[in-house]
Short mmCIF file of N, CA and C and ligand atoms in Angstrom, two decimals:
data_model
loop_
_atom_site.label_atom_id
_atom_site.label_comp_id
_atom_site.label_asym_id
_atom_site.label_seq_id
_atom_site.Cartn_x
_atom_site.Cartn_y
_atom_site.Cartn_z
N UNK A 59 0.86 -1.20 0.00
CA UNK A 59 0.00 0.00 0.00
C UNK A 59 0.90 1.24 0.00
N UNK A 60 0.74 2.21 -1.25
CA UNK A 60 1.32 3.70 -1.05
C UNK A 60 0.23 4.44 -0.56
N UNK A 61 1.35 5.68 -0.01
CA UNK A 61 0.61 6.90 0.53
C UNK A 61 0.67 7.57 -0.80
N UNK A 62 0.38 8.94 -0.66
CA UNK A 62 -0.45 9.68 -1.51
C UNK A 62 1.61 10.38 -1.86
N UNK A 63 2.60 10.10 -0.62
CA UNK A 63 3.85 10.70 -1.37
C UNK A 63 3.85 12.37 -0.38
N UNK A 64 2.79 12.97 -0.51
CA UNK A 64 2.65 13.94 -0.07
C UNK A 64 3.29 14.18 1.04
N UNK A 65 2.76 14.13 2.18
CA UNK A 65 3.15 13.89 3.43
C UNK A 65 3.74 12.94 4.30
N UNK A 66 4.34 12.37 3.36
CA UNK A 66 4.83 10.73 3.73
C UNK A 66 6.54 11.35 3.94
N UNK A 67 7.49 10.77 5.01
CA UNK A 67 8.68 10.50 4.28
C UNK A 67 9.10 9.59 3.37
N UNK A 68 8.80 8.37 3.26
CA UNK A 68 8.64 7.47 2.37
C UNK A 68 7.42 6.63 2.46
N UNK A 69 7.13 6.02 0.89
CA UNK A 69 5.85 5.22 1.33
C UNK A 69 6.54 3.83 2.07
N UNK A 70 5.40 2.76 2.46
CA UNK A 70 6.10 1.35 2.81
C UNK A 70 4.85 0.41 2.66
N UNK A 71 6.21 -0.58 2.43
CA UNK A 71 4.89 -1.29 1.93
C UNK A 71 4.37 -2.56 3.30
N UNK A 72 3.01 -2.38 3.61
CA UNK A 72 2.72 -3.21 4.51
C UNK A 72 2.57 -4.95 4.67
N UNK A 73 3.01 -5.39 3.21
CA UNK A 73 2.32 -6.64 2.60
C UNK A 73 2.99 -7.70 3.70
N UNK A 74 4.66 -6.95 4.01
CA UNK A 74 5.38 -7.89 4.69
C UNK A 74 4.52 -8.08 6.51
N UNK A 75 4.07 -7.46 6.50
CA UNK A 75 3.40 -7.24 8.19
C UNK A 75 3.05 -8.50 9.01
N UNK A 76 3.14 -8.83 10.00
CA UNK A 76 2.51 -10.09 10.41
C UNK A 76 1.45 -9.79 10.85
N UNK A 77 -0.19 -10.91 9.89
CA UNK A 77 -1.20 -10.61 10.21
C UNK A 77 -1.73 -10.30 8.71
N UNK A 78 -1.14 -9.48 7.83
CA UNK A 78 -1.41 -8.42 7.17
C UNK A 78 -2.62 -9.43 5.99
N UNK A 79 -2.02 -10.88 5.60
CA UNK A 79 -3.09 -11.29 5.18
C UNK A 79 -4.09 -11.19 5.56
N UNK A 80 -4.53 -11.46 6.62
CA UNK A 80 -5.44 -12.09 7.56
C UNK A 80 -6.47 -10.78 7.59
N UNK A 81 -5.63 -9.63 8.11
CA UNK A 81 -6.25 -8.28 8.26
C UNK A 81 -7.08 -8.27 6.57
N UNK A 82 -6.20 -8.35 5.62
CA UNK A 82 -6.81 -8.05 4.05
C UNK A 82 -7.99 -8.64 3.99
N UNK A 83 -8.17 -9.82 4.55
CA UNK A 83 -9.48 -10.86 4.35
C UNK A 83 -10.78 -9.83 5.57
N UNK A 84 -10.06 -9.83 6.55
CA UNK A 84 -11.15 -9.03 7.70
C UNK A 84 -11.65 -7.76 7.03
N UNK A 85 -11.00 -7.16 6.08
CA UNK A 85 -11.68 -5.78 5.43
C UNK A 85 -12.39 -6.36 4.24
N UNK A 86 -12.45 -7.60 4.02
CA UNK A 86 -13.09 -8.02 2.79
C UNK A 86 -11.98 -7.13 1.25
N UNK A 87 -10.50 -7.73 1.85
CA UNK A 87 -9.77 -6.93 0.22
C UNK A 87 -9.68 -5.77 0.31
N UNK A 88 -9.98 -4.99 1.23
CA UNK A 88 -10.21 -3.31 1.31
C UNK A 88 -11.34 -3.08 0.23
N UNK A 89 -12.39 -3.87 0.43
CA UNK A 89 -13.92 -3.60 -0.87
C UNK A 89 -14.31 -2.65 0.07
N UNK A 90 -14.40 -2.88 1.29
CA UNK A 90 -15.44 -1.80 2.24
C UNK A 90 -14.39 -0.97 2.93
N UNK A 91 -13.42 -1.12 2.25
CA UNK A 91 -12.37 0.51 3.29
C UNK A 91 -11.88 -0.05 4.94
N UNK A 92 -11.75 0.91 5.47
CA UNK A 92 -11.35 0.67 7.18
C UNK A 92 -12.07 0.79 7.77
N UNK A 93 -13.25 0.61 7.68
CA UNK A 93 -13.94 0.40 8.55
C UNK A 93 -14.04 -0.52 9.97
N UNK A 94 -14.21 -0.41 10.87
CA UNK A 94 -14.07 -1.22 12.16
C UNK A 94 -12.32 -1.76 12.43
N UNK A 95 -11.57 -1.42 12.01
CA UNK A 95 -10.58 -2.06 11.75
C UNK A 95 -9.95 -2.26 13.25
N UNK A 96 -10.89 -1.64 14.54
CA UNK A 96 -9.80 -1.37 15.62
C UNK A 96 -10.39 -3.17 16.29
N UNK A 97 -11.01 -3.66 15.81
CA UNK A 97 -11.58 -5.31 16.10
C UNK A 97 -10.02 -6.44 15.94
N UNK A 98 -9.22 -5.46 14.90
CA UNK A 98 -8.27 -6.91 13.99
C UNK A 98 -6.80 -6.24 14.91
N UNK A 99 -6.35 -7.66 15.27
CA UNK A 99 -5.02 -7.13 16.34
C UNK A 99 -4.35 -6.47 15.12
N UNK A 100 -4.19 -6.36 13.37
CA UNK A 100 -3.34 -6.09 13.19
C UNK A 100 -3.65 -4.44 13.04
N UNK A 101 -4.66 -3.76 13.53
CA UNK A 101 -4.48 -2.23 13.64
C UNK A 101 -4.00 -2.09 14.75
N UNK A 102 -3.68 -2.56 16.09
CA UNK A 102 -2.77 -2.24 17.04
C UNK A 102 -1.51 -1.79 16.84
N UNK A 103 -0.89 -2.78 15.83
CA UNK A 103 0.32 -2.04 15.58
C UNK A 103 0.31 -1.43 14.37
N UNK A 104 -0.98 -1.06 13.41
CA UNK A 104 -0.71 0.18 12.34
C UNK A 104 -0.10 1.10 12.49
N UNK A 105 -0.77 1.68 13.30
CA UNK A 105 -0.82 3.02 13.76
C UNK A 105 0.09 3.51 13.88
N UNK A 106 1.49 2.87 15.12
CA UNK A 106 2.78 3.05 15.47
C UNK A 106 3.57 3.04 13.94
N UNK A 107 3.25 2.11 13.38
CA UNK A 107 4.44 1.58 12.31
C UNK A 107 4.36 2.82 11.57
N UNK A 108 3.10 2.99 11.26
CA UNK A 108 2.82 4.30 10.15
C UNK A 108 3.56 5.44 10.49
N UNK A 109 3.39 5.89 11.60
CA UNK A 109 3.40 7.30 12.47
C UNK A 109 4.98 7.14 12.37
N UNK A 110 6.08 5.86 12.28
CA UNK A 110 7.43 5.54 12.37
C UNK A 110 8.07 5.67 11.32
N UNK A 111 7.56 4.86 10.09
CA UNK A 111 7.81 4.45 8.75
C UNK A 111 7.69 5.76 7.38
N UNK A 112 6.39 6.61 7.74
CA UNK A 112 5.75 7.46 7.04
C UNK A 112 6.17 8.57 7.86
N UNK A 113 5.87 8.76 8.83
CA UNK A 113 6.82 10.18 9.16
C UNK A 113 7.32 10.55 10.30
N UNK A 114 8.59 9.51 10.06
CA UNK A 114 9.60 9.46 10.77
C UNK A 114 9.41 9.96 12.16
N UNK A 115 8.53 9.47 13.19
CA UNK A 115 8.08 9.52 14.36
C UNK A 115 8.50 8.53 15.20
N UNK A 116 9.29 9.20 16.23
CA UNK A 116 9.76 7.98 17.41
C UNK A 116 8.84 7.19 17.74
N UNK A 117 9.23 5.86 17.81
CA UNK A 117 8.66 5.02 18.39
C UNK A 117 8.33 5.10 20.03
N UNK A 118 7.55 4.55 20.82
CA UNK A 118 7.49 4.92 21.94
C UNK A 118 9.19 4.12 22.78
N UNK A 119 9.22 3.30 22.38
CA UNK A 119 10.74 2.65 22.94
C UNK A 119 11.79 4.01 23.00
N UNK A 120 11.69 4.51 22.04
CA UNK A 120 12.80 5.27 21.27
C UNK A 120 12.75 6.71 22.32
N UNK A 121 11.43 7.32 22.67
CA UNK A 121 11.16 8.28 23.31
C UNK A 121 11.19 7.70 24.41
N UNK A 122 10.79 6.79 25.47
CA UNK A 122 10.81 5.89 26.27
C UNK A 122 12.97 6.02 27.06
N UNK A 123 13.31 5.76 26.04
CA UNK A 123 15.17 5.59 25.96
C UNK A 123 15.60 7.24 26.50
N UNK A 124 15.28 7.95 25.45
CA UNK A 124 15.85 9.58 25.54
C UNK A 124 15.13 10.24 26.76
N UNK A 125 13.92 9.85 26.94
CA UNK A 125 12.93 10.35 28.56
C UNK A 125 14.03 9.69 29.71
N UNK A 126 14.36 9.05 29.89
CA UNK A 126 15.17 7.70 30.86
C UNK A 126 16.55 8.72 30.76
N UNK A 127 16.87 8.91 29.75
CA UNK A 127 18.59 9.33 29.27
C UNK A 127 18.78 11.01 29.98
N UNK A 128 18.12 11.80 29.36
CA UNK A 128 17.59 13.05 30.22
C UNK A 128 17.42 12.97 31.35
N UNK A 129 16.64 12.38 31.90
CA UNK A 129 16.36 11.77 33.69
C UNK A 129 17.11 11.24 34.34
N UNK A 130 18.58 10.64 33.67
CA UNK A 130 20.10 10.67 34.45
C UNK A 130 20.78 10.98 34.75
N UNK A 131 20.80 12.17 32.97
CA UNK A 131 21.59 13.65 33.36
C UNK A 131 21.14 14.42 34.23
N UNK A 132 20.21 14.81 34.35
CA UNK A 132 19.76 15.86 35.58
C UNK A 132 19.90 15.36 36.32
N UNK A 133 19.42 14.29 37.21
CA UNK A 133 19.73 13.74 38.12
C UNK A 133 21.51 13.38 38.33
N UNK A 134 22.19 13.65 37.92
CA UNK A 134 23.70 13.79 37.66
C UNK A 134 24.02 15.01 37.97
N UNK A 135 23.41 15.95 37.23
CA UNK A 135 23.71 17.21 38.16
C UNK A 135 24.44 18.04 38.93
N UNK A 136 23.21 16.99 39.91
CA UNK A 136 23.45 17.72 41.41
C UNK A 136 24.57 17.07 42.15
N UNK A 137 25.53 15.78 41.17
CA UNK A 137 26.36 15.38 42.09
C UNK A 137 27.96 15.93 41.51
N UNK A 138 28.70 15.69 42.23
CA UNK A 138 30.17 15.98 41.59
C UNK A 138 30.33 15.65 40.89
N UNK A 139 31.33 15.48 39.62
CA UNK A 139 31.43 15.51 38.74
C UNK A 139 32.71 14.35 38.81
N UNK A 140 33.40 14.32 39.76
CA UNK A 140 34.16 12.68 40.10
C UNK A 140 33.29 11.75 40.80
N UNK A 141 32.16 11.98 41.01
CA UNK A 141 31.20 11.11 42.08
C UNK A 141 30.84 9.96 40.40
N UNK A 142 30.37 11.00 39.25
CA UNK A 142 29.07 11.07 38.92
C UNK A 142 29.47 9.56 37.74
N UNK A 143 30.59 9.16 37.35
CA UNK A 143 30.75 7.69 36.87
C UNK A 143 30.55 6.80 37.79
N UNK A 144 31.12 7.03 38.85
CA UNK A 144 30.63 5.62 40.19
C UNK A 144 29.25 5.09 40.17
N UNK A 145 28.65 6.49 40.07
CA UNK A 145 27.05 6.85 40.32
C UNK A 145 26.32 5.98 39.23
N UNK A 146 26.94 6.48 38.06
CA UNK A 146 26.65 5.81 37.06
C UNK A 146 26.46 4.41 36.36
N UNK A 147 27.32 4.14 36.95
CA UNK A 147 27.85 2.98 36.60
C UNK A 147 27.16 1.84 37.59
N UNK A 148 26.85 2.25 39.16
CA UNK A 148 25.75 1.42 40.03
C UNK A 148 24.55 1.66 39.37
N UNK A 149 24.20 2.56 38.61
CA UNK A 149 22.61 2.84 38.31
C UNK A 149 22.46 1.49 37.33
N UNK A 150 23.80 1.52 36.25
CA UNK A 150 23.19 0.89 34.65
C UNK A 150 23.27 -1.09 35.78
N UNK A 151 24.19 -1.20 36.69
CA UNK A 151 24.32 -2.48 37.01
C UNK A 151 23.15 -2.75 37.57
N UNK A 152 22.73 -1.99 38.27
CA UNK A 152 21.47 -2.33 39.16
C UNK A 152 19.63 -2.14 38.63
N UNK A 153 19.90 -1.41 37.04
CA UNK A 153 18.62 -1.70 36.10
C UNK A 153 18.96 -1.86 34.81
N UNK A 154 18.55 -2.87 34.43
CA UNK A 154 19.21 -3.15 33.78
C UNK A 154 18.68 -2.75 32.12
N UNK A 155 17.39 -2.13 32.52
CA UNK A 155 16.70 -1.88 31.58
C UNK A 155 17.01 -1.08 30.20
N UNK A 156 17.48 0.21 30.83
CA UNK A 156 18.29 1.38 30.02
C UNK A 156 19.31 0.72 29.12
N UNK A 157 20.20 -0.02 29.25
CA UNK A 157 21.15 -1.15 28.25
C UNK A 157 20.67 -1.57 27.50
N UNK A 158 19.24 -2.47 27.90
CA UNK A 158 18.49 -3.56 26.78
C UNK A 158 17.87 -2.70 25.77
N UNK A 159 17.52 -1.16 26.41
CA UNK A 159 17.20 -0.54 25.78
C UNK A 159 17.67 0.07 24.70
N UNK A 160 19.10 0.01 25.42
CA UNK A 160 20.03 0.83 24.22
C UNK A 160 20.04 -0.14 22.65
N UNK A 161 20.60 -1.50 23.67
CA UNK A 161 21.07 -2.38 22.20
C UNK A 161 19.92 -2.51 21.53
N UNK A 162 18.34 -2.62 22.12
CA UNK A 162 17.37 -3.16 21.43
C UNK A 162 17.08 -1.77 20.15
N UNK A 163 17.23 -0.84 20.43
CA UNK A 163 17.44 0.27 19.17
C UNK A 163 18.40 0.19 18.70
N UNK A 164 19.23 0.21 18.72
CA UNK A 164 20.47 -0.08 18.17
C UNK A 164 20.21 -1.43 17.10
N UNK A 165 19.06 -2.18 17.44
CA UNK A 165 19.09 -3.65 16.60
C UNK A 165 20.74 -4.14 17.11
N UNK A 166 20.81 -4.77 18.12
CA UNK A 166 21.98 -5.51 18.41
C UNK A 166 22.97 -4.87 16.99
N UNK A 167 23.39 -3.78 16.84
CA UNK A 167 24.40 -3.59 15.82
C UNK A 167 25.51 -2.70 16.86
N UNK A 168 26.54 -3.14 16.35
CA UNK A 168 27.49 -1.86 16.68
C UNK A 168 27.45 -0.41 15.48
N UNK A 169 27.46 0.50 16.69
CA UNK A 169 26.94 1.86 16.07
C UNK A 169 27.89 2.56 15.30
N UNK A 170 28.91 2.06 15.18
CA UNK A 170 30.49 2.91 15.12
C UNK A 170 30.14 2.31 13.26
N UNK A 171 30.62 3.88 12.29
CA UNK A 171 29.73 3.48 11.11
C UNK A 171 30.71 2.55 10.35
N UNK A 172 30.08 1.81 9.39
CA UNK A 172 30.47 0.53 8.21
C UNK A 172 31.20 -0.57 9.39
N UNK A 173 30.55 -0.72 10.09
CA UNK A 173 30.99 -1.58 11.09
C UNK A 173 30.35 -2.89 11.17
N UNK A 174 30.77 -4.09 10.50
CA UNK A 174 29.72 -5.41 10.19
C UNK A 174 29.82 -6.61 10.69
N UNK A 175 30.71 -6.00 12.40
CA UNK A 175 31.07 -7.08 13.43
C UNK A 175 29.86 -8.70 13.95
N UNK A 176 30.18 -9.34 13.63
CA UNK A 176 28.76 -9.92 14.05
C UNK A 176 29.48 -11.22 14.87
N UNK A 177 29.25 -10.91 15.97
CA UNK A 177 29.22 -12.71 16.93
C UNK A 177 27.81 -12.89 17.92
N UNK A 178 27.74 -14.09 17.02
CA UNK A 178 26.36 -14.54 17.33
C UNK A 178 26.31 -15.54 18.76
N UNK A 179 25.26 -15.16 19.70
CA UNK A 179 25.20 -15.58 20.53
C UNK A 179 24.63 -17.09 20.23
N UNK A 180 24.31 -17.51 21.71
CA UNK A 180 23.54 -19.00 21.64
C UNK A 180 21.87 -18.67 21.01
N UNK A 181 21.47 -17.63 21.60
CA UNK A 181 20.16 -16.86 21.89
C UNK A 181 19.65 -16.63 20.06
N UNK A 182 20.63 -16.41 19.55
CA UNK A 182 20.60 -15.97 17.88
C UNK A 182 20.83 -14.67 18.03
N UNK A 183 20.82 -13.93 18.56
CA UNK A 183 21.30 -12.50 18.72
C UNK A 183 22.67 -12.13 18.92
N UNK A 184 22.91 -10.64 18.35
CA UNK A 184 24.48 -10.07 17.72
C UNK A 184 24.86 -9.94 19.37
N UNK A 185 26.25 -10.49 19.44
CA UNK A 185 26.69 -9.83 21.02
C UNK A 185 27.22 -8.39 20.66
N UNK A 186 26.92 -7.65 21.70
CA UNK A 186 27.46 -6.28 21.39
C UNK A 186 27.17 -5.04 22.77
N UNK A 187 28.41 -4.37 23.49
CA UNK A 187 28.36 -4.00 24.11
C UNK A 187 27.79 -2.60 24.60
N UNK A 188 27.47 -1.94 25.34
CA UNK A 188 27.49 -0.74 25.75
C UNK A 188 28.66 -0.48 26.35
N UNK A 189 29.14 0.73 25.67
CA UNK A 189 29.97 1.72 25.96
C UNK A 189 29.49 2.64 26.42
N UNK A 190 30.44 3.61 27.24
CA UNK A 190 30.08 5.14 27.90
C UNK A 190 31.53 5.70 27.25
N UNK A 191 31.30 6.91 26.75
CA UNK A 191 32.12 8.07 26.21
C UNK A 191 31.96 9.22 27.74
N UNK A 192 32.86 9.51 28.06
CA UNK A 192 32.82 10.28 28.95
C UNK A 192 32.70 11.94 28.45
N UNK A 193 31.64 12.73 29.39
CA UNK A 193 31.56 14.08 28.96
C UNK A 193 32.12 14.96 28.54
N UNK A 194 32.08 15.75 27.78
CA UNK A 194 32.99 16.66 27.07
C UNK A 194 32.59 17.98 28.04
N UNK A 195 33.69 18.57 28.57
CA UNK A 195 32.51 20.00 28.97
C UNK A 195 32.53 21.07 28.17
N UNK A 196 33.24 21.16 27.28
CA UNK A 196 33.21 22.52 26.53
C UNK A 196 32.05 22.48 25.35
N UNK A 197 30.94 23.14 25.75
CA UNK A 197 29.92 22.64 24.79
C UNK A 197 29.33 21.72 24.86
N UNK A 198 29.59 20.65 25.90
CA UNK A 198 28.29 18.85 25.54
C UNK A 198 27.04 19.23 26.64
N UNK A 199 26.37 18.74 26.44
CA UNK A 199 25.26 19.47 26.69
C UNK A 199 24.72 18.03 27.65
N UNK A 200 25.63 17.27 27.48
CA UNK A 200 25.15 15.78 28.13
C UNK A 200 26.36 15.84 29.45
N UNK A 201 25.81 15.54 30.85
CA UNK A 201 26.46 15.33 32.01
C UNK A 201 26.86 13.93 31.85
N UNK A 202 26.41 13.09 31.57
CA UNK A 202 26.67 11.60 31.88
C UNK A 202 27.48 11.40 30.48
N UNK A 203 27.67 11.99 29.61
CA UNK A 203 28.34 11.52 28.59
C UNK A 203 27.48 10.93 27.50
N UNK A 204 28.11 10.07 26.87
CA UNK A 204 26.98 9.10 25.79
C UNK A 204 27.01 7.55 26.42
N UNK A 205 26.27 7.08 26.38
CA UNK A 205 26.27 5.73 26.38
C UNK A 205 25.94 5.05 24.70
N UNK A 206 26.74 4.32 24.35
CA UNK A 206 26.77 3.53 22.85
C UNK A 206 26.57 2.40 22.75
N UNK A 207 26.57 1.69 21.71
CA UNK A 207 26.13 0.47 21.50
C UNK A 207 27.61 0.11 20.33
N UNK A 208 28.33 -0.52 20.96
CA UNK A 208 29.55 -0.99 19.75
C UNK A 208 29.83 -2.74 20.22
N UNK A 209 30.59 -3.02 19.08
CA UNK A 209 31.17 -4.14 18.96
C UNK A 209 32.53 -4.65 20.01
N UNK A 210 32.76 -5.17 20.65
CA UNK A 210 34.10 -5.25 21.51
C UNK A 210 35.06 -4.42 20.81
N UNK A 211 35.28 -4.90 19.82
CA UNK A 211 36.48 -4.30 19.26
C UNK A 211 36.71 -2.63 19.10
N UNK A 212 35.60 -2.07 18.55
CA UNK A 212 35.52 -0.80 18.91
C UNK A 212 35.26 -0.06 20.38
N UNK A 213 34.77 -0.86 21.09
CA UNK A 213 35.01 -0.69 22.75
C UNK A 213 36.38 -0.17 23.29
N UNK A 214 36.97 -1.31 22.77
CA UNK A 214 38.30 -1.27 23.16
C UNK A 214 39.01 -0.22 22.32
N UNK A 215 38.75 0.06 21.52
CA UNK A 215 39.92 1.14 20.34
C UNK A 215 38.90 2.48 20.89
N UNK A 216 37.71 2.44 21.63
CA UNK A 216 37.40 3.60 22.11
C UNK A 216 37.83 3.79 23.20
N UNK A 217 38.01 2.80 24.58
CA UNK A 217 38.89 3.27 25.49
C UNK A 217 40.25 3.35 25.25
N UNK A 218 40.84 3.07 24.41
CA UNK A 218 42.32 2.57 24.19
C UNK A 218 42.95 4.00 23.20
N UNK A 219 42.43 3.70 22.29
CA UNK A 219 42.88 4.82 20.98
C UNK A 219 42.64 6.34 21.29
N UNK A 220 42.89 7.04 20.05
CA UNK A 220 42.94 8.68 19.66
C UNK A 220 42.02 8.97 19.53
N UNK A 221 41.09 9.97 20.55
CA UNK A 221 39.50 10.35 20.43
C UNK A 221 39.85 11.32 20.58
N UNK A 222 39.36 12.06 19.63
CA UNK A 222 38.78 13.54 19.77
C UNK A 222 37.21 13.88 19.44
N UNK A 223 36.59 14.66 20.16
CA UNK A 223 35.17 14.82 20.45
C UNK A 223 34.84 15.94 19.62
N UNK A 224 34.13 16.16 18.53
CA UNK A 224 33.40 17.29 18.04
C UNK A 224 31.83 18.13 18.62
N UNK A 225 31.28 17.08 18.27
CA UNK A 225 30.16 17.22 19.29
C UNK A 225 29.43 16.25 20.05
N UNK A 226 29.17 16.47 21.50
CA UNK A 226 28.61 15.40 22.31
C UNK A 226 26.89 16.28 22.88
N UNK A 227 25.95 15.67 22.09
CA UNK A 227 24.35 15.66 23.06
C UNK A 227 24.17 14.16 24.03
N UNK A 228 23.04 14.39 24.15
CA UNK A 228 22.50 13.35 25.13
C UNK A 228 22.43 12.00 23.94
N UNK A 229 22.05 12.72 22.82
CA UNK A 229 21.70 11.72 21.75
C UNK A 229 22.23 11.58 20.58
N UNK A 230 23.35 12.16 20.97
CA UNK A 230 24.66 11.99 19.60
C UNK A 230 25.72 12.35 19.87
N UNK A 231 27.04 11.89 19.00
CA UNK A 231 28.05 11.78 19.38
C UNK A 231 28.81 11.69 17.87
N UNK A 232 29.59 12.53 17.65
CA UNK A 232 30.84 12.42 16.71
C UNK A 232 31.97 13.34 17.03
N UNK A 233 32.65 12.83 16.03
CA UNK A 233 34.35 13.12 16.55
C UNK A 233 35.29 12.42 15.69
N UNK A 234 36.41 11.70 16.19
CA UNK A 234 37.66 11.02 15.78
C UNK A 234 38.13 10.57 16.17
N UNK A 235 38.20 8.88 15.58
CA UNK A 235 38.76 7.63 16.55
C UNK A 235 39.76 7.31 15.53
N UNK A 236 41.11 7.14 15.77
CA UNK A 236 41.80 7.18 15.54
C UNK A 236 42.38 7.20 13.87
N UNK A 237 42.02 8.31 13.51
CA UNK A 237 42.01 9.14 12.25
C UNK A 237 40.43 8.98 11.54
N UNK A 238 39.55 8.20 11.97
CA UNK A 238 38.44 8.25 11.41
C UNK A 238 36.98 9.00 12.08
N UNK A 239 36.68 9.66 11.24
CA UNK A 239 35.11 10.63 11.30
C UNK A 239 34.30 9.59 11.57
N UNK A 240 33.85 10.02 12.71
CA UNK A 240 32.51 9.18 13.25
C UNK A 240 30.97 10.19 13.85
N UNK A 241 29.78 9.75 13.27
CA UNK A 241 28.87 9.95 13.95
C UNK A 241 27.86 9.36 13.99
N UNK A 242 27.85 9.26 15.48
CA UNK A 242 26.68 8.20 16.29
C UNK A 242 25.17 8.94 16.80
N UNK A 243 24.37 8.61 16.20
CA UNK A 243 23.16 8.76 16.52
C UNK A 243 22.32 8.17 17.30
N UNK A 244 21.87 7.93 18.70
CA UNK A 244 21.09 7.00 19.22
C UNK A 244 20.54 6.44 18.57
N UNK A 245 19.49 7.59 17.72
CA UNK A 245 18.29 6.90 17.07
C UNK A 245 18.41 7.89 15.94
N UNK A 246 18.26 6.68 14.69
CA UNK A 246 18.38 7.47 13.25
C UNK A 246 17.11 7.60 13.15
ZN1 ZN B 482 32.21 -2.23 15.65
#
């Protein structure tokens, strides 16, 4: 199914959807339009996908992540600024949520770009770590720094190697790891 193009960022096509047959048969083929459609589980998740796919609207996970991410920094704050990794670092061990969160946007990928690290767990899923970039103060606008989603290997060549920081938000991050231009987006 296309949109009209207009107001779309891109159209998409729904055919792949799970359900989406099933839904086609419940509208009778789309002969009678959308009518009642809020009966068929597969308009539960229309709505989101559309509002995601068509114009480029956070998902609630996605806003869910950056609400949580904001709500660390401030709460960071008010503490010292040598306190505030200790601090940190008991928060992510002790919920574990904010992590799953990270990688689960991230799609288990490492974020660090053309990067096509893949070790596969038992689970079928990419192993892949969270990193923390520590705050920049001249200009970062983020207290806690970034937290990332990379591959070991870039873990390590990020604590290890030549970083220089261009710009650091709550929700992005580029710069230069050891001669190479990088920028990381939480959420593209
Ligand atoms: Zn990597």
């Amino acid at each position: 199914m296309y949109g009209t193009g207009q107001d779309l960022k891109k159209p998409v096509l729904l055919n792949n959807l799970p359900e989406f047959e099933s839904f086609k048969k419940f509208c009778g083929n789309f002969g009678i339009g959308f009518q009642k459609i809020d009966n068929h589980p597969f308009s539960e998740m229309l709505v989101p996908y559309i509002l995601e796919n068509c114009f480029g609207m956070k998902t609630n996970k996605e806003m869910e992540l950056i609400s949580r991410l904001q709500q660390l920094n401030s709460k960071m704050k008010l503490s010292r600024p040598e306190r505030r990794l200790i601090k940190l670092n008991a928060i992510l061990r002790k919920d574990a949520s904010i992590v799953n969160l990270l990688k689960e946007i991230a799609q288990y990928k490492c974020q660090f770009p053309d990067c096509n690290s893949i070790i596969l767990t038992e689970s079928g899923t990419n192993y892949v770590e969270v990193a923390h970039v520590k705050p920049i103060f001249k200009g970062g606008q983020s207290i806690i720094g970034n937290l990332i989603v990379l591959c070991p290997n870039h873990h390590k060549e990020f604590d290890l190697g030549k970083l220089s920081i261009s710009e650091q938000r709550i929700e992005m991050l580029s710069g230069n790891l050891n001669g190479k231009n990088f920028t990381i987006k939480l959420i593209n």
